[in-house]
Amino acid sequence: MKKLLLASTSTVHGKPYLTYLFDALKIHFKGIDEILFIPYARPGGATHDEYTAVARKAFSQIGIKVKGIHEFDDPIKAIKEAKGFFTGGGNSFVLLNDLYKINALPALKKAILKGIPYFGTSAGSNVAGLSIKNTNDMPIVYPPSFDALGMIPFNINPHYLDPDPTSKHMGETRETRINEYQFFNKIPVIGIREGSWLEVKGNEIVLRGELTAKWFVTGEETIELKTNTKVS
Amino acid sequence: MKKLLLASTSTVHGKPYLTYLFDALKIHFKGIDEILFIPYARPGGATHDEYTAVARKAFSQIGIKVKGIHEFDDPIKAIKEAKGFFTGGGNSFVLLNDLYKINALPALKKAILKGIPYFGTSAGSNVAGLSIKNTNDMPIVYPPSFDALGMIPFNINPHYLDPDPTSKHMGETRETRINEYQFFNKIPVIGIREGSWLEVKGNEIVLRGELTAKWFVTGEETIELKTNTKVS
């Protein structure tokens, strides 16, 4: 049974990296002593080693070892043998491009469908959706496709932000951008605010965390989803 | 001689569409009574007719007629015969994708290099750069390439926004995003604030408008460019 924890952000304001998710992660990775970290999204241009060290330090606090996928000679074999996955945030284009470079998507999909727990934050959650077409990231590299893992039947907009009614900035709001997407695509999009996440167990998807989420469907009113309710 | 006016935004807070640029546009399109409008960026999902009507209304105030490229049976012939161009803002991916669909880039480049004046706002300015890799837009369609017109030897980040020191949002700032771009690319990027624009005459590029602009070069300190100075 598929098991994913897809968080809007790794870090909420005022708390150290991942700590707000520790309780959920202990349950998500119960009985697992080592996970495979995918550092390809390279936040701030961090090297794979630097980024893996950050993830390793955080997971050491809940007794889980972390191996970086780049530490293996055969990354596909590493995916096949992994007991759990964590894909960190950063740039979704860079992440997806690197996943395509080593043809990681089929192996990752297969492992997740087999029940290997997957955890993603920000870009790492974004790539669990059907495509990265609702990322906020800058398209700094050109991936061979925007199609992603498709582990949920919709797309994720992480770090969802409500329009600021006092803003004098004329750039598009997040809501406008997602509505524009739906002129061209019939795929639902969930805007997840920082501090909330999706818990996926098989075909059941539940919103967790303290905040509501925005649910966008082509041609319908946008819905404010309550926490601890099913997403569909 | 190349002649381009590349604005960060079509609209500044509190003023009607394009009006802050009217004085500059009268000079830019001096002696020209009709321009070709490219509405492909479809802001808010606007139809080509709707969007062209908006541009037409604005330009009527400075005595210039507007034809939409979609009104022609042969859009490439329309580009070849145009006396001036205006590419409106919206979504850079949608815009570039549609330009590729009709193979408009070579004809547009040729016309601009011949001296036909080009005016762009936001996405319309973005596509005048080397690529759209520094757009803020959501990648709602997958274009066959991110390569754009390349009428200037760098990329544009329109609607440039300074980091907000009071923000509790953990998403990347504009500066972080552009710095990440420069880990992977050696191309300079200019962040143009709303209300400023680039005036391109041949190889001379000057920043115009009231505000300074941010100039990002790989491995160098970011520079705050003064208005009315050359960009290079």
Short mmCIF file of C-alpha atoms in Angstrom, two decimals:
data_model
loop_
_atom_site.label_atom_id
_atom_site.label_comp_id
_atom_site.label_asym_id
_atom_site.label_seq_id
_atom_site.Cartn_x
_atom_site.Cartn_y
_atom_site.Cartn_z
CA MET A 1 0.00 0.00 0.00
CA LYS A 2 1.30 3.46 -0.99
CA LYS A 3 2.46 5.51 1.98
CA LEU A 4 3.48 9.10 1.43
CA LEU A 5 3.90 12.15 3.64
CA LEU A 6 3.94 15.24 1.44
CA ALA A 7 4.74 18.45 3.30
CA SER A 8 4.38 21.99 2.04
CA THR A 9 7.64 23.04 3.66
CA SER A 10 10.56 21.51 5.53
CA THR A 11 10.70 24.39 7.96
CA VAL A 12 8.06 26.53 9.61
CA HIS A 13 8.95 29.99 10.83
CA GLY A 14 10.78 29.96 14.15
CA LYS A 15 11.41 26.20 14.38
CA PRO A 16 14.45 24.17 13.31
CA TYR A 17 14.44 22.12 10.10
CA LEU A 18 11.78 19.37 10.03
CA THR A 19 11.12 19.47 13.80
CA TYR A 20 7.41 20.29 13.40
CA LEU A 21 7.07 16.98 11.53
CA PHE A 22 9.02 14.74 13.91
CA ASP A 23 5.94 13.15 15.51
CA ALA A 24 4.41 12.39 12.12
CA LEU A 25 7.73 11.13 10.75
CA LYS A 26 8.23 8.71 13.65
CA ILE A 27 4.93 7.08 12.72
CA HIS A 28 5.54 7.32 8.97
CA PHE A 29 8.92 5.59 9.18
CA LYS A 30 8.04 3.28 12.09
CA GLY A 31 10.39 0.29 12.28
CA ILE A 32 12.74 1.77 9.67
CA ASP A 33 16.29 2.55 10.75
CA GLU A 34 17.68 4.01 7.51
CA ILE A 35 16.25 6.03 4.63
CA LEU A 36 17.53 7.14 1.25
CA PHE A 37 17.79 10.90 0.84
CA ILE A 38 17.42 12.52 -2.59
CA PRO A 39 19.26 15.86 -2.43
CA TYR A 40 18.87 16.74 -6.13
CA ALA A 41 16.74 19.88 -5.57
CA ARG A 42 19.86 21.62 -4.20
CA PRO A 43 18.37 24.55 -2.24
CA GLY A 44 20.57 27.62 -2.49
CA GLY A 45 22.86 25.62 -4.79
CA ALA A 46 23.90 23.31 -1.89
CA THR A 47 26.05 20.35 -2.89
CA HIS A 48 24.59 16.89 -2.45
CA ASP A 49 26.93 16.28 0.47
CA GLU A 50 26.02 19.53 2.20
CA TYR A 51 22.31 18.94 1.78
CA THR A 52 22.51 15.33 2.90
CA ALA A 53 24.33 16.42 6.05
CA VAL A 54 21.38 18.69 6.89
CA ALA A 55 18.87 15.87 6.44
CA ARG A 56 21.10 13.44 8.34
CA LYS A 57 21.38 15.77 11.33
CA ALA A 58 17.62 16.20 11.52
CA PHE A 59 16.78 12.50 11.22
CA SER A 60 19.44 11.55 13.76
CA GLN A 61 17.16 13.20 16.35
CA ILE A 62 14.48 10.58 15.68
CA GLY A 63 16.91 7.68 15.44
CA ILE A 64 16.91 7.23 11.67
CA LYS A 65 20.09 7.01 9.57
CA VAL A 66 20.27 8.85 6.24
CA LYS A 67 22.17 7.85 3.12
CA GLY A 68 22.42 10.22 0.15
CA ILE A 69 21.53 8.70 -3.21
CA HIS A 70 24.69 10.29 -4.66
CA GLU A 71 26.79 8.14 -2.30
CA PHE A 72 25.90 5.02 -4.29
CA ASP A 73 27.61 3.89 -7.48
CA ASP A 74 24.28 2.55 -8.68
CA PRO A 75 21.51 4.98 -7.65
CA ILE A 76 18.77 2.83 -9.19
CA LYS A 77 19.89 -0.15 -7.13
CA ALA A 78 19.89 2.17 -4.08
CA ILE A 79 16.27 3.09 -4.85
CA LYS A 80 15.30 -0.56 -5.28
CA GLU A 81 16.87 -1.49 -1.94
CA ALA A 82 15.78 1.56 0.07
CA LYS A 83 13.62 1.10 3.17
CA GLY A 84 12.29 4.65 2.98
CA PHE A 85 12.69 7.81 0.92
CA PHE A 86 13.09 11.47 1.71
CA THR A 87 13.21 13.97 -1.15
CA GLY A 88 14.18 17.41 0.10
CA GLY A 89 13.01 20.77 -1.17
CA GLY A 90 14.84 23.27 -3.35
CA ASN A 91 14.26 23.75 -7.06
CA SER A 92 11.66 21.42 -8.62
CA PHE A 93 13.13 21.80 -12.12
CA VAL A 94 16.63 20.86 -10.96
CA LEU A 95 15.24 17.95 -8.95
CA LEU A 96 13.07 16.55 -11.74
CA ASN A 97 15.82 17.05 -14.30
CA ASP A 98 18.25 15.01 -12.19
CA LEU A 99 15.66 12.30 -11.60
CA TYR A 100 15.23 12.02 -15.39
CA LYS A 101 19.01 12.02 -15.95
CA ILE A 102 19.38 8.72 -14.12
CA ASN A 103 15.92 7.47 -15.16
CA ALA A 104 14.90 7.27 -11.50
CA LEU A 105 11.16 7.78 -11.90
CA PRO A 106 10.14 4.21 -12.83
CA ALA A 107 12.16 2.68 -9.97
CA LEU A 108 10.89 5.22 -7.47
CA LYS A 109 7.28 4.72 -8.55
CA LYS A 110 7.63 0.96 -8.29
CA ALA A 111 9.14 1.15 -4.80
CA ILE A 112 6.45 3.54 -3.56
CA LEU A 113 3.67 1.38 -5.01
CA LYS A 114 5.23 -1.60 -3.24
CA GLY A 115 4.75 0.30 0.05
CA ILE A 116 8.16 1.81 0.74
CA PRO A 117 7.32 5.02 2.66
CA TYR A 118 8.08 8.27 0.86
CA PHE A 119 8.50 11.65 2.51
CA GLY A 120 8.78 14.88 0.55
CA THR A 121 9.04 18.54 1.44
CA SER A 122 8.29 21.39 -0.97
CA ALA A 123 9.92 20.36 -4.30
CA GLY A 124 10.06 16.80 -2.95
CA SER A 125 6.29 16.90 -2.50
CA ASN A 126 5.77 18.66 -5.79
CA VAL A 127 7.35 15.77 -7.74
CA ALA A 128 4.95 13.31 -6.11
CA GLY A 129 2.09 14.95 -8.03
CA LEU A 130 1.15 14.34 -11.66
CA SER A 131 3.47 17.07 -12.87
CA ILE A 132 5.53 20.01 -11.59
CA LYS A 133 3.28 22.46 -13.47
CA ASN A 134 2.21 24.10 -10.20
CA THR A 135 5.61 24.70 -8.67
CA ASN A 136 6.56 28.21 -7.54
CA ASP A 137 10.16 27.63 -8.56
CA MET A 138 12.15 29.39 -11.22
CA PRO A 139 12.72 27.27 -14.36
CA ILE A 140 16.51 27.46 -14.07
CA VAL A 141 17.04 24.22 -15.98
CA TYR A 142 14.96 22.62 -18.77
CA PRO A 143 13.89 19.10 -17.79
CA PRO A 144 12.94 16.60 -20.53
CA SER A 145 9.35 16.72 -19.27
CA PHE A 146 7.27 18.28 -16.52
CA ASP A 147 5.65 14.89 -15.79
CA ALA A 148 6.42 13.69 -12.29
CA LEU A 149 5.81 10.62 -10.10
CA GLY A 150 2.02 10.77 -10.24
CA MET A 151 1.56 9.15 -6.84
CA ILE A 152 -1.55 11.29 -6.25
CA PRO A 153 -4.21 12.14 -8.87
CA PHE A 154 -3.59 15.91 -8.76
CA ASN A 155 -0.85 18.51 -8.47
CA ILE A 156 0.61 20.22 -5.42
CA ASN A 157 1.34 23.89 -4.97
CA PRO A 158 3.59 23.97 -1.91
CA HIS A 159 4.18 27.07 0.26
CA TYR A 160 0.68 28.21 -0.68
CA LEU A 161 0.23 31.93 -0.02
CA ASP A 162 -3.01 33.87 0.14
CA PRO A 163 -3.23 37.10 -1.85
CA ASP A 164 -2.09 40.10 0.21
CA PRO A 165 -4.88 42.69 -0.02
CA THR A 166 -2.47 45.48 0.97
CA SER A 167 0.11 44.67 -1.72
CA LYS A 168 0.93 47.24 -4.38
CA HIS A 169 2.83 44.64 -6.40
CA MET A 170 1.29 43.91 -9.80
CA GLY A 171 2.74 40.42 -10.32
CA GLU A 172 0.19 37.61 -10.35
CA THR A 173 -1.05 36.13 -7.07
CA ARG A 174 -0.70 32.42 -6.45
CA GLU A 175 -4.44 32.03 -6.93
CA THR A 176 -4.32 33.74 -10.33
CA ARG A 177 -1.46 31.51 -11.43
CA ILE A 178 -3.30 28.33 -10.44
CA ASN A 179 -6.50 29.53 -12.08
CA GLU A 180 -4.51 30.20 -15.28
CA TYR A 181 -3.19 26.65 -15.09
CA GLN A 182 -6.74 25.38 -15.04
CA PHE A 183 -7.59 27.19 -18.25
CA PHE A 184 -5.17 24.84 -19.93
CA ASN A 185 -5.46 21.70 -17.80
CA LYS A 186 -8.30 19.78 -16.16
CA ILE A 187 -6.17 18.54 -13.27
CA PRO A 188 -7.04 19.55 -9.68
CA VAL A 189 -4.44 21.43 -7.67
CA ILE A 190 -4.03 21.60 -3.91
CA GLY A 191 -2.42 24.69 -2.40
CA ILE A 192 -0.87 23.53 0.88
CA ARG A 193 0.08 26.18 3.41
CA GLU A 194 3.34 26.01 5.34
CA GLY A 195 2.81 23.75 8.35
CA SER A 196 0.39 21.34 6.66
CA TRP A 197 0.94 18.13 4.74
CA LEU A 198 -0.80 15.33 2.92
CA GLU A 199 -0.88 11.85 4.39
CA VAL A 200 -1.33 9.30 1.62
CA LYS A 201 -2.23 5.70 2.49
CA GLY A 202 -3.19 3.72 -0.56
CA ASN A 203 -5.94 5.69 -2.24
CA GLU A 204 -6.85 7.63 0.90
CA ILE A 205 -5.39 11.12 1.08
CA VAL A 206 -5.89 13.18 4.24
CA LEU A 207 -4.84 16.76 4.95
CA ARG A 208 -2.84 17.01 8.17
CA GLY A 209 -1.32 19.88 10.14
CA GLU A 210 -2.85 22.98 11.60
CA LEU A 211 -3.99 24.83 8.51
CA THR A 212 -6.68 24.51 5.88
CA ALA A 213 -5.66 24.00 2.25
CA LYS A 214 -7.00 25.41 -1.02
CA TRP A 215 -8.50 22.95 -3.49
CA PHE A 216 -8.74 24.14 -7.09
CA VAL A 217 -10.84 22.29 -9.68
CA THR A 218 -11.41 23.56 -13.22
CA GLY A 219 -14.78 25.25 -13.54
CA GLU A 220 -15.70 24.94 -9.86
CA GLU A 221 -15.53 27.21 -6.84
CA THR A 222 -12.27 26.93 -4.95
CA ILE A 223 -12.77 25.01 -1.72
CA GLU A 224 -11.07 25.61 1.61
CA LEU A 225 -10.28 22.08 2.83
CA LYS A 226 -10.36 21.47 6.57
CA THR A 227 -7.49 19.73 8.26
CA ASN A 228 -7.94 16.02 9.08
CA THR A 229 -10.38 15.60 6.20
CA LYS A 230 -10.06 13.53 3.06
CA VAL A 231 -8.86 15.16 -0.14
CA SER A 232 -10.73 14.13 -3.26
CA MET B 1 19.35 49.10 -35.55
CA LYS B 2 17.58 47.09 -32.85
CA LYS B 3 15.04 49.12 -30.89
CA LEU B 4 13.34 47.59 -27.90
CA LEU B 5 11.48 48.87 -24.88
CA LEU B 6 11.30 46.14 -22.27
CA ALA B 7 9.16 47.00 -19.27
CA SER B 8 8.96 45.13 -15.97
CA THR B 9 5.21 45.58 -15.82
CA SER B 10 2.34 46.91 -17.92
CA THR B 11 0.71 48.54 -14.95
CA VAL B 12 2.03 50.31 -11.90
CA HIS B 13 -0.07 50.47 -8.77
CA GLY B 14 -2.77 53.13 -8.94
CA LYS B 15 -2.43 53.99 -12.65
CA PRO B 16 -4.35 52.61 -15.63
CA TYR B 17 -2.79 50.05 -17.98
CA LEU B 18 0.38 51.28 -19.74
CA THR B 19 -0.21 54.95 -18.96
CA TYR B 20 3.07 55.40 -17.08
CA LEU B 21 4.84 54.43 -20.32
CA PHE B 22 2.89 56.64 -22.73
CA ASP B 23 5.61 59.30 -23.05
CA ALA B 24 8.27 56.69 -23.74
CA LEU B 25 6.00 54.78 -26.13
CA LYS B 26 5.26 57.91 -28.19
CA ILE B 27 8.99 58.26 -28.81
CA HIS B 28 9.55 54.51 -29.25
CA PHE B 29 6.84 54.20 -31.92
CA LYS B 30 7.34 57.68 -33.44
CA GLY B 31 5.93 57.86 -36.98
CA ILE B 32 4.21 54.48 -36.68
CA ASP B 33 0.41 54.39 -36.91
CA GLU B 34 -0.21 50.67 -36.37
CA ILE B 35 1.47 47.90 -34.40
CA LEU B 36 1.08 44.14 -34.19
CA PHE B 37 0.00 42.88 -30.78
CA ILE B 38 0.98 39.41 -29.59
CA PRO B 39 -1.62 38.35 -27.00
CA TYR B 40 -0.33 34.80 -26.52
CA ALA B 41 0.60 35.20 -22.83
CA ARG B 42 -3.13 35.27 -22.00
CA PRO B 43 -3.13 36.89 -18.52
CA GLY B 44 -5.86 35.40 -16.36
CA GLY B 45 -6.71 33.09 -19.26
CA ALA B 46 -7.97 36.04 -21.37
CA THR B 47 -8.85 35.17 -24.97
CA HIS B 48 -6.74 36.72 -27.71
CA ASP B 49 -9.65 38.98 -28.66
CA GLU B 50 -10.20 40.14 -25.09
CA TYR B 51 -6.54 40.84 -24.51
CA THR B 52 -6.10 42.63 -27.83
CA ALA B 53 -9.05 44.87 -26.98
CA VAL B 54 -7.22 45.95 -23.81
CA ALA B 55 -4.04 46.80 -25.72
CA ARG B 56 -6.05 48.52 -28.47
CA LYS B 57 -7.84 50.75 -26.00
CA ALA B 58 -4.58 51.83 -24.37
CA PHE B 59 -2.76 52.56 -27.64
CA SER B 60 -5.73 54.46 -29.04
CA GLN B 61 -4.90 57.11 -26.44
CA ILE B 62 -1.57 57.78 -28.14
CA GLY B 63 -2.94 57.53 -31.67
CA ILE B 64 -1.66 54.08 -32.58
CA LYS B 65 -3.83 51.34 -34.05
CA VAL B 66 -3.44 47.77 -32.80
CA LYS B 67 -3.93 44.53 -34.75
CA GLY B 68 -3.84 41.18 -32.96
CA ILE B 69 -1.57 38.57 -34.54
CA HIS B 70 -4.42 36.04 -34.22
CA GLU B 71 -6.53 38.17 -36.59
CA PHE B 72 -4.27 37.20 -39.51
CA ASP B 73 -4.54 33.99 -41.53
CA ASP B 74 -0.77 34.03 -41.90
CA PRO B 75 0.79 35.19 -38.61
CA ILE B 76 4.35 34.94 -39.97
CA LYS B 77 3.44 37.23 -42.87
CA ALA B 78 1.90 39.57 -40.30
CA ILE B 79 5.20 39.61 -38.39
CA LYS B 80 7.16 40.25 -41.59
CA GLU B 81 4.94 43.17 -42.52
CA ALA B 82 4.50 44.70 -39.06
CA LYS B 83 5.61 48.26 -38.39
CA GLY B 84 5.98 47.68 -34.67
CA PHE B 85 5.43 44.96 -32.08
CA PHE B 86 3.86 44.80 -28.66
CA THR B 87 3.98 41.56 -26.72
CA GLY B 88 1.81 41.74 -23.62
CA GLY B 89 2.40 40.12 -20.25
CA GLY B 90 0.78 37.06 -18.77
CA ASN B 91 2.33 33.62 -18.59
CA SER B 92 5.79 33.32 -20.16
CA PHE B 93 5.46 29.57 -20.72
CA VAL B 94 2.16 29.93 -22.56
CA LEU B 95 3.55 32.83 -24.59
CA LEU B 96 6.76 31.08 -25.60
CA ASN B 97 4.93 27.83 -26.31
CA ASP B 98 2.58 29.61 -28.72
CA LEU B 99 5.47 31.43 -30.39
CA TYR B 100 7.11 28.05 -31.00
CA LYS B 101 3.84 26.55 -32.24
CA ILE B 102 3.79 28.88 -35.24
CA ASN B 103 7.60 29.05 -35.46
CA ALA B 104 7.44 32.82 -34.88
CA LEU B 105 10.84 33.31 -33.26
CA PRO B 106 13.00 33.46 -36.42
CA ALA B 107 10.66 35.95 -38.14
CA LEU B 108 10.38 38.09 -35.01
CA LYS B 109 14.14 38.14 -34.50
CA LYS B 110 14.72 39.09 -38.13
CA ALA B 111 12.20 41.93 -37.96
CA ILE B 112 13.64 43.29 -34.71
CA LEU B 113 17.20 43.13 -36.05
CA LYS B 114 15.99 45.04 -39.11
CA GLY B 115 14.91 47.85 -36.77
CA ILE B 116 11.18 47.27 -36.32
CA PRO B 117 10.52 48.59 -32.80
CA TYR B 118 9.54 46.01 -30.20
CA PHE B 119 7.75 46.72 -26.95
CA GLY B 120 7.26 44.12 -24.25
CA THR B 121 5.79 44.09 -20.78
CA SER B 122 6.49 41.42 -18.17
CA ALA B 123 6.32 38.07 -20.06
CA GLY B 124 6.69 40.07 -23.29
CA SER B 125 9.97 41.46 -21.95
CA ASN B 126 11.03 38.13 -20.55
CA VAL B 127 10.94 36.50 -24.01
CA ALA B 128 13.26 39.19 -25.37
CA GLY B 129 16.04 37.77 -23.18
CA LEU B 130 18.19 34.74 -23.92
CA SER B 131 15.74 32.40 -22.23
CA ILE B 132 12.71 32.43 -19.95
CA LYS B 133 14.69 30.73 -17.19
CA ASN B 134 14.21 33.72 -14.88
CA THR B 135 10.48 34.15 -15.19
CA ASN B 136 8.34 34.20 -12.05
CA ASP B 137 5.53 32.44 -13.86
CA MET B 138 4.09 29.04 -13.16
CA PRO B 139 5.11 26.39 -15.73
CA ILE B 140 1.51 25.62 -16.70
CA VAL B 141 2.47 24.40 -20.18
CA TYR B 142 5.65 22.66 -21.38
CA PRO B 143 7.24 24.60 -24.23
CA PRO B 144 9.62 22.81 -26.64
CA SER B 145 12.48 24.91 -25.24
CA PHE B 146 13.12 27.72 -22.75
CA ASP B 147 15.24 29.57 -25.35
CA ALA B 148 13.74 32.91 -26.27
CA LEU B 149 14.42 35.77 -28.68
CA GLY B 150 17.90 36.61 -27.37
CA MET B 151 17.67 40.28 -28.31
CA ILE B 152 19.77 41.18 -25.25
CA PRO B 153 22.80 39.24 -23.94
CA PHE B 154 21.21 38.36 -20.58
CA ASN B 155 17.92 37.36 -18.96
CA ILE B 156 15.21 39.47 -17.41
CA ASN B 157 13.43 38.91 -14.13
CA PRO B 158 10.40 41.20 -14.37
CA HIS B 159 8.36 42.41 -11.38
CA TYR B 160 11.55 42.20 -9.32
CA LEU B 161 10.78 42.13 -5.60
CA ASP B 162 13.18 42.71 -2.73
CA PRO B 163 13.14 40.20 0.12
CA ASP B 164 10.68 41.19 2.83
CA PRO B 165 12.61 41.15 6.13
CA THR B 166 9.37 40.84 8.12
CA SER B 167 8.08 37.81 6.20
CA LYS B 168 7.49 34.53 8.01
CA HIS B 169 7.07 32.70 4.71
CA MET B 170 9.73 30.07 4.09
CA GLY B 171 9.48 29.95 0.28
CA GLU B 172 12.56 31.19 -1.59
CA THR B 173 13.04 34.92 -2.15
CA ARG B 174 13.52 36.23 -5.68
CA GLU B 175 17.19 36.82 -4.92
CA THR B 176 17.69 33.22 -3.77
CA ARG B 177 16.01 31.95 -6.93
CA ILE B 178 18.22 34.02 -9.21
CA ASN B 179 21.33 33.05 -7.27
CA GLU B 180 20.35 29.39 -7.69
CA TYR B 181 20.02 29.99 -11.43
CA GLN B 182 23.58 31.24 -11.49
CA PHE B 183 24.88 28.03 -9.94
CA PHE B 184 23.82 26.32 -13.15
CA ASN B 185 24.23 29.10 -15.72
CA LYS B 186 26.80 31.80 -16.42
CA ILE B 187 24.28 34.23 -17.88
CA PRO B 188 23.68 37.60 -16.19
CA VAL B 189 20.18 38.43 -14.98
CA ILE B 190 18.59 41.81 -14.47
CA GLY B 191 15.84 42.16 -11.88
CA ILE B 192 13.70 45.08 -13.04
CA ARG B 193 11.34 46.63 -10.52
CA GLU B 194 7.82 47.66 -11.45
CA GLY B 195 7.95 51.10 -13.02
CA SER B 196 11.31 50.67 -14.73
CA TRP B 197 12.26 49.41 -18.17
CA LEU B 198 15.16 48.76 -20.51
CA GLU B 199 15.66 50.92 -23.57
CA VAL B 200 17.63 48.98 -26.17
CA LYS B 201 19.10 50.80 -29.17
CA GLY B 202 21.46 48.60 -31.12
CA ASN B 203 23.98 47.32 -28.61
CA GLU B 204 23.30 50.10 -26.11
CA ILE B 205 21.01 49.14 -23.26
CA VAL B 206 19.93 51.79 -20.76
CA LEU B 207 17.83 51.41 -17.62
CA ARG B 208 14.92 53.86 -17.61
CA GLY B 209 12.18 54.69 -15.14
CA GLU B 210 12.29 55.79 -11.55
CA LEU B 211 13.82 52.80 -9.84
CA THR B 212 17.18 51.10 -9.64
CA ALA B 213 17.52 47.52 -10.91
CA LYS B 214 19.40 44.48 -9.58
CA TRP B 215 22.19 43.09 -11.74
CA PHE B 216 23.22 39.50 -11.01
CA VAL B 217 26.42 38.01 -12.43
CA THR B 218 27.73 34.55 -11.50
CA GLY B 219 30.46 34.77 -8.88
CA GLU B 220 30.22 38.54 -8.41
CA GLU B 221 28.53 40.83 -5.94
CA THR B 222 25.04 41.82 -7.00
CA ILE B 223 24.98 45.42 -8.24
CA GLU B 224 22.23 47.99 -7.78
CA LEU B 225 22.06 49.69 -11.20
CA LYS B 226 21.13 53.34 -11.24
CA THR B 227 18.43 54.59 -13.57
CA ASN B 228 19.55 56.27 -16.82
CA THR B 229 22.77 54.28 -16.83
CA LYS B 230 24.03 51.70 -19.28
CA VAL B 231 23.52 48.03 -18.52
CA SER B 232 26.47 45.80 -19.31
#
